[in-house]
Coordinates of C-alpha atoms (C1' of nucleotides) in Angstrom, one line a residue:
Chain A
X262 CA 20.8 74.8 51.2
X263 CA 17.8 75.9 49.5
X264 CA 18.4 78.6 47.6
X265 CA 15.2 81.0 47.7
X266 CA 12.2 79.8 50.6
X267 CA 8.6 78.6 48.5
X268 CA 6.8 81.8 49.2
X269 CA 9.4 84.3 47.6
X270 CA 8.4 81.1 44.5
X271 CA 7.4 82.9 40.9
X272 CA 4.9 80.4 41.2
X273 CA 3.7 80.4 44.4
X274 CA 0.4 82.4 44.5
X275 CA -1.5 80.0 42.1
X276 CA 0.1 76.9 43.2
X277 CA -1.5 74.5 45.5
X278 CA 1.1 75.6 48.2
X279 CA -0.9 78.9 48.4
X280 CA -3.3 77.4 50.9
X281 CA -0.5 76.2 53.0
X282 CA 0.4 78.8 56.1
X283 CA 3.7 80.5 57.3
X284 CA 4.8 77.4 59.7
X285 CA 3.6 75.1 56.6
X286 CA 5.5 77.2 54.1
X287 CA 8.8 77.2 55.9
X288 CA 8.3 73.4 56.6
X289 CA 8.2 72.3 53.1
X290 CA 11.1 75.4 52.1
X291 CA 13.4 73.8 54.6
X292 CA 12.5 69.4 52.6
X293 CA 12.6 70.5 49.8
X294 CA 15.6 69.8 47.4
X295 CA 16.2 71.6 44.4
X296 CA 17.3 70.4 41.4
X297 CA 18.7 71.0 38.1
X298 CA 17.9 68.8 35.1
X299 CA 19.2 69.0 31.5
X300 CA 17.0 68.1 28.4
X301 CA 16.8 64.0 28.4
X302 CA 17.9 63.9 31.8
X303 CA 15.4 61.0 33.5
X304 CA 13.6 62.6 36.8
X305 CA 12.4 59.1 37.9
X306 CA 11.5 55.5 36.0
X307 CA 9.1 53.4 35.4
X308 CA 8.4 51.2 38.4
X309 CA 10.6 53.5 40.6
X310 CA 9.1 53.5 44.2
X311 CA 7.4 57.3 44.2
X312 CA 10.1 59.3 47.0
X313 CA 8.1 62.3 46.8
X314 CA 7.0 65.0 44.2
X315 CA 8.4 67.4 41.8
X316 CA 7.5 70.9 41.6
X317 CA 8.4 72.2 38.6
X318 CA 10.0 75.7 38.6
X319 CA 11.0 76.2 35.7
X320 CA 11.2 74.1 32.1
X321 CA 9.4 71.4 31.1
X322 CA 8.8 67.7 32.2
X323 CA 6.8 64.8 29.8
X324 CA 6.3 61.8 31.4
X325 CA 6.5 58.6 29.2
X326 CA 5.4 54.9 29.5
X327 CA 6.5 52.3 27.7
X328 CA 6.5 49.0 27.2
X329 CA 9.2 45.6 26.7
X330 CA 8.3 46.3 22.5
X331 CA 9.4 49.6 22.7
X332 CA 6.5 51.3 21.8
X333 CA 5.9 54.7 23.8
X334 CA 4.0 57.4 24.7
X335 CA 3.7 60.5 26.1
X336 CA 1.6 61.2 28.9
X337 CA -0.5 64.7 27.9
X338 CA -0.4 66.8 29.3
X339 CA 3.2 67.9 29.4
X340 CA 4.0 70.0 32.5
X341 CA 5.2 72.9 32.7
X342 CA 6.3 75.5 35.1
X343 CA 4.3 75.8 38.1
X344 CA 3.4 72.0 37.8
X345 CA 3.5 69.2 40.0
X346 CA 4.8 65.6 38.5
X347 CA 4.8 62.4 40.1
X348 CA 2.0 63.4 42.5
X349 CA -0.8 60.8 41.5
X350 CA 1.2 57.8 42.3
X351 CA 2.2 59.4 46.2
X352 CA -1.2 59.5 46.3
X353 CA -2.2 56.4 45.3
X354 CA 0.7 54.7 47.6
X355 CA 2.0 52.9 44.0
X356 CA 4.9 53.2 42.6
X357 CA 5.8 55.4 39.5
X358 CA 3.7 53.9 36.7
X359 CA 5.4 56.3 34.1
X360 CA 9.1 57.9 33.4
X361 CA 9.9 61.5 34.1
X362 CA 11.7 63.4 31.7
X363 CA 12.9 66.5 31.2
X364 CA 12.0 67.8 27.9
X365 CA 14.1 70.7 27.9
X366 CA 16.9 72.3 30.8
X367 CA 14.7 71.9 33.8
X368 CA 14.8 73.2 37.0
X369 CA 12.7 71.6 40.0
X370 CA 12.1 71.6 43.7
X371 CA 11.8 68.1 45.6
X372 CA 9.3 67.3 48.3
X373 CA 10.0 64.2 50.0
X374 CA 6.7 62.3 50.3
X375 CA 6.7 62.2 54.0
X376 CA 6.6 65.9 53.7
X377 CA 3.8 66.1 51.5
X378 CA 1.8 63.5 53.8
X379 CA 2.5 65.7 56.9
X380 CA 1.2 68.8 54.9
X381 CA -1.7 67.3 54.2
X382 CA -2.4 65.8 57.5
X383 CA -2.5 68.9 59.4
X384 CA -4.0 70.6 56.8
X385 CA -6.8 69.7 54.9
X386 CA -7.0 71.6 51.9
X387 CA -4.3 70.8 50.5
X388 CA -5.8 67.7 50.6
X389 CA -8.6 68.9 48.8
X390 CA -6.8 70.5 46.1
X391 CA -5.1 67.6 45.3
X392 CA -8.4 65.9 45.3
X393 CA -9.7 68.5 42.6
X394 CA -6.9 68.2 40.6
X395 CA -6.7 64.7 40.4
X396 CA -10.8 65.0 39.5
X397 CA -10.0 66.9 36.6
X398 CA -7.1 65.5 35.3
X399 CA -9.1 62.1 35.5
X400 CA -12.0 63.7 33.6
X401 CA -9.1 64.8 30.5
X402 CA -7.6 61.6 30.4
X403 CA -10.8 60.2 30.1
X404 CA -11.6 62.4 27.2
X405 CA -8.1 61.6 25.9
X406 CA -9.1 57.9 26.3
X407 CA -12.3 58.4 24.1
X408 CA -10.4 60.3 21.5
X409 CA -7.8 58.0 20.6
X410 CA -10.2 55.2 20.5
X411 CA -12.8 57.2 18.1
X412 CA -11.5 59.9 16.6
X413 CA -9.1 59.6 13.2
X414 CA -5.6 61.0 13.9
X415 CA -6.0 64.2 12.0
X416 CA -8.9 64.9 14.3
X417 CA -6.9 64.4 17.3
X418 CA -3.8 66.1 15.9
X419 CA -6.1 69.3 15.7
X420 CA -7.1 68.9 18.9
X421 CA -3.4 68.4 20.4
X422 CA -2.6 71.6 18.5
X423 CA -5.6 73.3 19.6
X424 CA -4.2 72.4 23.5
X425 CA -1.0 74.1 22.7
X426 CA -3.1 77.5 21.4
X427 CA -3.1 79.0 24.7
X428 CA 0.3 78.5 25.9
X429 CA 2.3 78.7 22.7
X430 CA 0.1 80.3 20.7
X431 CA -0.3 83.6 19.3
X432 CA -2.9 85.0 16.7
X433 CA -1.7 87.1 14.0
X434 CA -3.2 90.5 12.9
X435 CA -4.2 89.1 9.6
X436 CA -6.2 86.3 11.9
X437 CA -3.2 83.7 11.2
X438 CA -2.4 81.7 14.6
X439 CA 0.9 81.1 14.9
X440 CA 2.1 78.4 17.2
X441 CA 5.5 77.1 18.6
X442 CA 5.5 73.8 18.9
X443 CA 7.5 72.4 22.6
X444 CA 8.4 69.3 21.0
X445 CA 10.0 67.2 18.7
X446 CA 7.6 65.4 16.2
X447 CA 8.9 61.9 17.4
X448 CA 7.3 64.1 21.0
X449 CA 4.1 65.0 19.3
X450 CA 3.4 61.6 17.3
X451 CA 4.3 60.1 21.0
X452 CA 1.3 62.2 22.9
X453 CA -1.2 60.5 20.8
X454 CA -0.1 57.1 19.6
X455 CA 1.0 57.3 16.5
X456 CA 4.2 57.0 14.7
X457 CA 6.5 59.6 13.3
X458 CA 5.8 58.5 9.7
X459 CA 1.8 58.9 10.2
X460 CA 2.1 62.4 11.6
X461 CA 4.3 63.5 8.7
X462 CA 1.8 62.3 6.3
X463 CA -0.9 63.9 8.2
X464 CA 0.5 67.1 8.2
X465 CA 1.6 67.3 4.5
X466 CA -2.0 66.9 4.3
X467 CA -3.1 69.1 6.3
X468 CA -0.6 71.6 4.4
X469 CA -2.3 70.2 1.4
X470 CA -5.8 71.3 2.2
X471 CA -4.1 75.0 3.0
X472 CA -4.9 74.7 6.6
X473 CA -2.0 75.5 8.0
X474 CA 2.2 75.2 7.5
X475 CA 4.5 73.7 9.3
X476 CA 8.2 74.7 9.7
X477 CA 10.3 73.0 11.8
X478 CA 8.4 74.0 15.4
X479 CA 6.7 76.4 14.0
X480 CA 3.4 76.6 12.6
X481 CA 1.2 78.6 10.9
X482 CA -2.9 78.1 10.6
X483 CA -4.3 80.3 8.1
X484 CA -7.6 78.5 8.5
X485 CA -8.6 78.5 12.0
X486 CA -12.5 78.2 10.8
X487 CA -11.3 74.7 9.2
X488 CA -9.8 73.3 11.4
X489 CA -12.3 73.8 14.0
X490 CA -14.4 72.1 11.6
X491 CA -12.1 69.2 11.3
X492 CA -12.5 68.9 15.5
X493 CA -16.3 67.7 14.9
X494 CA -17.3 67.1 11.2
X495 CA -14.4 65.2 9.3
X496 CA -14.4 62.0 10.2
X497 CA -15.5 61.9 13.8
Chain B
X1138 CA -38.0 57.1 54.1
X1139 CA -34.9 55.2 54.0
X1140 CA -35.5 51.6 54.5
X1141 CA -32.1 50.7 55.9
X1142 CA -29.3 52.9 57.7
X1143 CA -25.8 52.9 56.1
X1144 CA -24.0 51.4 58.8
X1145 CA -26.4 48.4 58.2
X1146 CA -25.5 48.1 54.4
X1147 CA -23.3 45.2 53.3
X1148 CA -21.2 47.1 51.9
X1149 CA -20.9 49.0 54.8
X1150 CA -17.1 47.6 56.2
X1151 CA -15.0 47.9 53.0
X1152 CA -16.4 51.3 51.4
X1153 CA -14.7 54.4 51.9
X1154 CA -17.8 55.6 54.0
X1155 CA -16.0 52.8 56.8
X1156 CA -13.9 55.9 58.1
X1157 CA -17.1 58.0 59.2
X1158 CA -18.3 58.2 63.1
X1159 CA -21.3 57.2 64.0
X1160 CA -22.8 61.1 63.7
X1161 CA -21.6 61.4 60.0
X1162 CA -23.1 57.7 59.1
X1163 CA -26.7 59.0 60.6
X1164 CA -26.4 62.8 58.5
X1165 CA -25.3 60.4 55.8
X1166 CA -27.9 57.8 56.0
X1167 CA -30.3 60.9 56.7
X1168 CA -29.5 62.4 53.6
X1169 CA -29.5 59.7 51.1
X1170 CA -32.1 58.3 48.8
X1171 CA -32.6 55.0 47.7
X1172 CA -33.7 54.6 44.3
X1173 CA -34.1 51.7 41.7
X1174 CA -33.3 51.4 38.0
X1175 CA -34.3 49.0 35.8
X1176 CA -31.6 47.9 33.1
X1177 CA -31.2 50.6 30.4
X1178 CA -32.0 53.4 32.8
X1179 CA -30.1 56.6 32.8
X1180 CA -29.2 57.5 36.0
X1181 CA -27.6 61.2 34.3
X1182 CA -26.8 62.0 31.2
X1183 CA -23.5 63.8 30.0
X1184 CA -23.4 67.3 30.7
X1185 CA -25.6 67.1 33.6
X1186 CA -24.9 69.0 36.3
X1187 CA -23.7 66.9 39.3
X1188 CA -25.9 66.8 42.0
X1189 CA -24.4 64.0 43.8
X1190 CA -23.2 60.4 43.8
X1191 CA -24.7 57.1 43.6
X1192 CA -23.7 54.2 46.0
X1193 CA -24.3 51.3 43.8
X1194 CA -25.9 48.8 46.7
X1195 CA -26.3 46.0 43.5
X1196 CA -26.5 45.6 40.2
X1197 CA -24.3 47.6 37.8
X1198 CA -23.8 50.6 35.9
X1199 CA -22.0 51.6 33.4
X1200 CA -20.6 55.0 32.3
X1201 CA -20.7 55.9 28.9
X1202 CA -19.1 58.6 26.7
X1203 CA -20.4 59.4 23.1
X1204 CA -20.2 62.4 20.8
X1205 CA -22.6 63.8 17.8
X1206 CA -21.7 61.4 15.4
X1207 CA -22.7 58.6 17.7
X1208 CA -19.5 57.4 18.8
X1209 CA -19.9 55.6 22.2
X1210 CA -17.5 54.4 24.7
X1211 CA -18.1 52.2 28.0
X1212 CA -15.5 53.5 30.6
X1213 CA -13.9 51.2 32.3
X1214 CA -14.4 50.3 35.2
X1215 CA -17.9 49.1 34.9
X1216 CA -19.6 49.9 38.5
X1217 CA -20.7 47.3 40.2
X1218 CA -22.3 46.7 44.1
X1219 CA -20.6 48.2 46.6
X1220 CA -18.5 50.9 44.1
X1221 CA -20.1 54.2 43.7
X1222 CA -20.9 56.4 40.5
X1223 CA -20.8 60.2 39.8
X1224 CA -17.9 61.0 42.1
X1225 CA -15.1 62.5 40.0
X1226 CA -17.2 65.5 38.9
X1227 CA -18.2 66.0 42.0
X1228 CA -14.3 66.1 43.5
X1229 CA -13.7 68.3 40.4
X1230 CA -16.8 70.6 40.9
X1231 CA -17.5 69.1 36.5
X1232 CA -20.8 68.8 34.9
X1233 CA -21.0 64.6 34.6
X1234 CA -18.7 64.2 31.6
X1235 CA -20.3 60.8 30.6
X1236 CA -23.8 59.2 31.2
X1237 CA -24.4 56.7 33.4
X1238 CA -26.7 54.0 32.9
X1239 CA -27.8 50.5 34.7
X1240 CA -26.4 47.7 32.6
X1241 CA -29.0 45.4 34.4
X1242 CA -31.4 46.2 37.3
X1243 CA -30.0 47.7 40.0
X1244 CA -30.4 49.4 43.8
X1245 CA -28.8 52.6 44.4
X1246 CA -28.2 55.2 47.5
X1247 CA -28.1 58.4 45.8
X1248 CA -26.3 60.6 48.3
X1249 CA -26.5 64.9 47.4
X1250 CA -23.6 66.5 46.5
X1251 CA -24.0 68.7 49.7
X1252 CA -23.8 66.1 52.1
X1253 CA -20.6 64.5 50.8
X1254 CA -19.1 67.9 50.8
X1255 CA -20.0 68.8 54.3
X1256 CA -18.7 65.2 55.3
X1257 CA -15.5 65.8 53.4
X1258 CA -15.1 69.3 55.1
X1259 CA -16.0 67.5 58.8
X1260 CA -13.8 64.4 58.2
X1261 CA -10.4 64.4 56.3
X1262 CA -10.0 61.2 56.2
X1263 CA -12.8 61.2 53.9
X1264 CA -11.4 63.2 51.7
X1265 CA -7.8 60.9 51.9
X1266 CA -10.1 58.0 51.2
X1267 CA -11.5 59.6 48.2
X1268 CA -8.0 61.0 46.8
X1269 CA -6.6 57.5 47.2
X1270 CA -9.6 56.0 45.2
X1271 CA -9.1 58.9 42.0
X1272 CA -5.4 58.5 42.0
X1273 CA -5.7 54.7 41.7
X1274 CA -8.6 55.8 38.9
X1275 CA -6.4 58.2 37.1
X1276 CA -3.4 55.3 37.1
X1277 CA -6.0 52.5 35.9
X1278 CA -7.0 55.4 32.8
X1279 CA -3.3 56.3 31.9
X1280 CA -3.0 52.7 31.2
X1281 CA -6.3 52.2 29.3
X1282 CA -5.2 55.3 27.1
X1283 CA -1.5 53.6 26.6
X1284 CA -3.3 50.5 25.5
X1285 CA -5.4 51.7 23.4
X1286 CA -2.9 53.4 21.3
X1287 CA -0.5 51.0 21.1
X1288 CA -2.1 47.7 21.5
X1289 CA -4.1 45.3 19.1
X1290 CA -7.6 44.7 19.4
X1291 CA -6.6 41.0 20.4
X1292 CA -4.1 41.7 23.0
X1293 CA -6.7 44.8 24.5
X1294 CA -9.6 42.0 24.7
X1295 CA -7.3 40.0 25.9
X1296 CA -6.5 41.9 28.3
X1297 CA -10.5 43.0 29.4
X1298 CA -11.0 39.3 29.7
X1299 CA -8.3 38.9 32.1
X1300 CA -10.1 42.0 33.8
X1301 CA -13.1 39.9 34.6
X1302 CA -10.8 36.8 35.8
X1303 CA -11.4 37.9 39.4
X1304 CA -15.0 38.9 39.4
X1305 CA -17.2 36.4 37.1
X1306 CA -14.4 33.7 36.4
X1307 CA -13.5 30.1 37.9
X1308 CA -11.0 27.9 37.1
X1309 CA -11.8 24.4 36.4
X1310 CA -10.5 21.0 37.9
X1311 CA -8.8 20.6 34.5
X1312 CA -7.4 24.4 34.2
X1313 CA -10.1 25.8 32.1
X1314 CA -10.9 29.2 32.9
X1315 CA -15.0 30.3 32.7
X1316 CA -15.3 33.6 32.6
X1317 CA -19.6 34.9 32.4
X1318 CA -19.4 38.3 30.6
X1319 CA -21.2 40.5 32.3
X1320 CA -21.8 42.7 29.4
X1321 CA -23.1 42.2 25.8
X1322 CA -21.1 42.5 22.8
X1323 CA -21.9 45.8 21.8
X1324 CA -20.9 46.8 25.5
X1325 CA -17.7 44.7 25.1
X1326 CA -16.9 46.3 21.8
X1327 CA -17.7 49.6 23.4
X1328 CA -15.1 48.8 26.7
X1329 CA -12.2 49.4 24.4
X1330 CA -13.1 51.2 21.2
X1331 CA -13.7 49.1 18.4
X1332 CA -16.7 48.3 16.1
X1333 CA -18.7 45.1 17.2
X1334 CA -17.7 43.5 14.1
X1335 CA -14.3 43.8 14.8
X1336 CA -15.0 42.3 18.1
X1337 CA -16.6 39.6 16.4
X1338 CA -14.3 38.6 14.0
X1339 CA -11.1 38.7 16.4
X1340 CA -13.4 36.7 18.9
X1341 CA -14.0 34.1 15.7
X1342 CA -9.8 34.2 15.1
X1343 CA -9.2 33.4 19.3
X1344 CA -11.2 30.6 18.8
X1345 CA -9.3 29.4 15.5
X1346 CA -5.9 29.5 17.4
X1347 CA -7.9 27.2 19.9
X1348 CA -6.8 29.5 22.7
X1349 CA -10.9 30.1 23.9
X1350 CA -14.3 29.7 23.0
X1351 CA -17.0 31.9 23.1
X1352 CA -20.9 30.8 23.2
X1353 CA -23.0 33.5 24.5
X1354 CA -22.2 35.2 27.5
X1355 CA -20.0 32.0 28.0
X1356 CA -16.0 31.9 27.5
X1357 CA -13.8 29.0 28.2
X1358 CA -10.3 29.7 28.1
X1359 CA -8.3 26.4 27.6
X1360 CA -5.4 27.8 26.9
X1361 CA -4.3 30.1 29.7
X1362 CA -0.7 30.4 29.1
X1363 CA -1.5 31.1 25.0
X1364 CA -3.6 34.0 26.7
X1365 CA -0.7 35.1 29.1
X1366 CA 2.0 35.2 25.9
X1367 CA -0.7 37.4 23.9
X1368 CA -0.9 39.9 26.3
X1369 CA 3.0 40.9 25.8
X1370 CA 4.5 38.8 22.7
X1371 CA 2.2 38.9 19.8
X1372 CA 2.3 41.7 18.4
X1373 CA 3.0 44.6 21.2
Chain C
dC106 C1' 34.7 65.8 5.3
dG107 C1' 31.9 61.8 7.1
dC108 C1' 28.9 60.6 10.5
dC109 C1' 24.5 60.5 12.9
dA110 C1' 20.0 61.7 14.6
dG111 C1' 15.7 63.6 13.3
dG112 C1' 12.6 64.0 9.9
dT113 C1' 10.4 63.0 5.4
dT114 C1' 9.0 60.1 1.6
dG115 C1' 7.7 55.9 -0.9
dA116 C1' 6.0 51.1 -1.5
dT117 C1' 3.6 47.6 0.6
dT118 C1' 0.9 45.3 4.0
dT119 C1' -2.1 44.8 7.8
dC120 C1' -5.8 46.0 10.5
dG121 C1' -10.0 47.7 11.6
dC122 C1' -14.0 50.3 9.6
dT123 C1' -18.1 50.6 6.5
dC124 C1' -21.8 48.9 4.3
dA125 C1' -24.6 45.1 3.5
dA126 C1' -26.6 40.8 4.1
dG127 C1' -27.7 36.8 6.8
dC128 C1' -29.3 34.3 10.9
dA129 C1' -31.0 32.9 15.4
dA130 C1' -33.7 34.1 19.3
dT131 C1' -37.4 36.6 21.0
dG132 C1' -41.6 39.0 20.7
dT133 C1' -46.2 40.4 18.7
dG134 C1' -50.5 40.5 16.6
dG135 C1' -53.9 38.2 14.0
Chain D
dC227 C1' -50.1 28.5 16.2
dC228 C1' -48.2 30.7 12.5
dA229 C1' -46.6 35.0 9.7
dC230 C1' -44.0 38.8 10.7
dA231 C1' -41.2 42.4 12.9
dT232 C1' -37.3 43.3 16.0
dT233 C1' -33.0 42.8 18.3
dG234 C1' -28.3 41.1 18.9
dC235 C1' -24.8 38.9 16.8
dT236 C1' -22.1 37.1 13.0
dT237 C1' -20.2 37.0 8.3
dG238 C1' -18.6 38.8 3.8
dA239 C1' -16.6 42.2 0.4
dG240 C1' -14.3 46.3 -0.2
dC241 C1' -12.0 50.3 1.4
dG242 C1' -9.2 53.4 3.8
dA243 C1' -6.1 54.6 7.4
dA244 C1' -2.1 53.7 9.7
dA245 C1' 1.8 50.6 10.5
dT246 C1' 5.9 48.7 8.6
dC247 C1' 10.2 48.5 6.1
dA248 C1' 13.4 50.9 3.6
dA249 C1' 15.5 54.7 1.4
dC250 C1' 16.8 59.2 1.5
dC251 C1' 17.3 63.9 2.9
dT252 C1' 18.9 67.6 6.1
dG253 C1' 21.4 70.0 9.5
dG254 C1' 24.4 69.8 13.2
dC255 C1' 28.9 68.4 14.9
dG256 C1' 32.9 65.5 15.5

DNA sequence: CGCCAGGTTGATTTCGCTCAAGCAATGTGG
DNA sequence: CCACATTGCTTGAGCGAAATCAACCTGGCG
């Protein structure tokens, strides 16, 4: 039994679901599945046919692909509460091209696909959020796709840092933005293809330089001036 | 004047415009403008505003991403007759996020945004057609970015190569394969992120291991299987 | 206490970039 | 028809960034 019906959801007015009505509401409530997942718990693998989507109510979900030589990485960006995960391969028709993983306890709500496909049947758009979203999402990972292949990896580490300003970020009445990082450095190497030793030497530079300290998942940037010159000028 | 209606365009069956009645194909057809580029024209530049999208009747186009130091990426996939251009900022309601240009001379419909979104708002399907075709995109990029950070520059062209297998290959009576780049080096280089020298030099290595050679736009690949084991074994 | 996973550091190697030159094919003007 | 630029590609030398391999912390946690 589900516990609490989607529109009562914390998450529910700027979802997707909000274009949905009250007979659509209470038909995706009454598939839907919720679910508990703890941190390193596995949603759904690699190659897994896609059942349906997860909407994430609360926690956080990375989703990794990897290959036979165990190298890895993490899909940016991570999703967090109010996301969707495993959405572009229903789409598609494929299967999951990527593993789900809870990052931290999670809690989610199901949606078999054959739910989803009604929804968007009958109602068009939803259909044409989707479509919007997957526009966008395209357009980043293109961008992402440009980066890694052009930019040096203290560039993009700035930049992944810069993407975590808004959600874990806080600025400092002496101007000093403070940020909490969500995951592990193995986690952060992982989102932009590179290993664990390069990003430690990266950041002991970037420490160096007087840019900003690291502790643990915390950090501090003293010089937010520099580092948004290191986005364009310093190497790339 | 439009020379030619839609629904007499070869391209006509497999396209996504195949789901459209016979009222939509004449607004569509009514709408559109036919235009020709000679090779190295810009069809829009990044940061354009998107005013629409561009059928690609024949020829090809490419979509490229560069930045102020004069960085430059070719997107994959190139575009070629019968695919269509400009699309994804249009879903996403983006300025054009790359530039697109004609890699050689080509024929294009250029249809206004308006139209596609009044034929998405009429005809869902439409809109299905064109969420299936971003999701697939989105998948095809994910991968790209993966490679890219965790793959050589061998195994990645390796990998383009076998990219082109379908389109401008053919296998020989005695089991080589022909490929016919349909790009020049530079563009090559550009396809996955590397300098052209690098392209060079790992092109002059491939043919050292006697696993291809390359004369031109011309690449024989006598060793198939060598090619098959470098895409997983050599060195990730 | 010892173990173990996550993280850092060091030494070394490899890969791809930079800068520079060379070369072949093509074009251009006298 | 020949000198001369131009363009696209290749080659070489040197360098720097990141990977690799290995050791070593550090903080839980049994």
């Amino acid at each position: 039994m589900t516990k609490n019906d989607c529109h009562n959801c914390e998450h529910f007015p700027p979802s997707d679901w909000g274009v949905l009505d009250a007979n659509e509401l209470q038909e995706l409530g009454h598939n839907k599945v919720c679910q508990t997942y703890q941190a390193g718990d596995v949603l759904f693998h690699q190659g897994d046919e896609c059942q349906g989507l997860y909407c994430i109510v609360d926690g956080m979900v990375g989703v990794r692909k990897s290959d036979a030589n165990g190298n890895c990485v993490l899909l940016r960006p991570l999703v967090v509460s109010g996301g969707i995960v495993g959405f572009r391969p229903l789409c598609a028709g494929e299967n999951h091209r990527g593993s789900a993983e809870a990052l931290r306890d999670t809690k989610v709500c199901f949606v078999p696909a054959s739910t989803v496909q009604n929804l968007m049947q009958n109602n068009p758009q939803l259909t044409r959020c989707f479509l919007t979203r997957l526009a966008k999402a395209l357009g980043d990972e293109e961008e992402d796709f440009f980066e890694t292949a052009v930019l040096s990896v203290r560039t993009r580490l700035f930049h992944i840092l810069l993407g975590f300003k808004d959600r874990y970020g806080r600025l400092d009445e002496d101007g000093t933005l403070h940020i909490d990082l969500p995951v592990s450095r193995q986690d952060l190497a992982a989102m932009f293809g590179v290993r664990p030793e390069s990003l430690s030497r990266t950041v002991r530079r970037i420490e160096q330089d007087g840019i900003a300290s690291f502790s643990g998942h915390n950090v501090q940037i003293h010089d937010v001036d520099r580092l948004f010159e290191g986005l364009y000028s310093h190497n790339e």
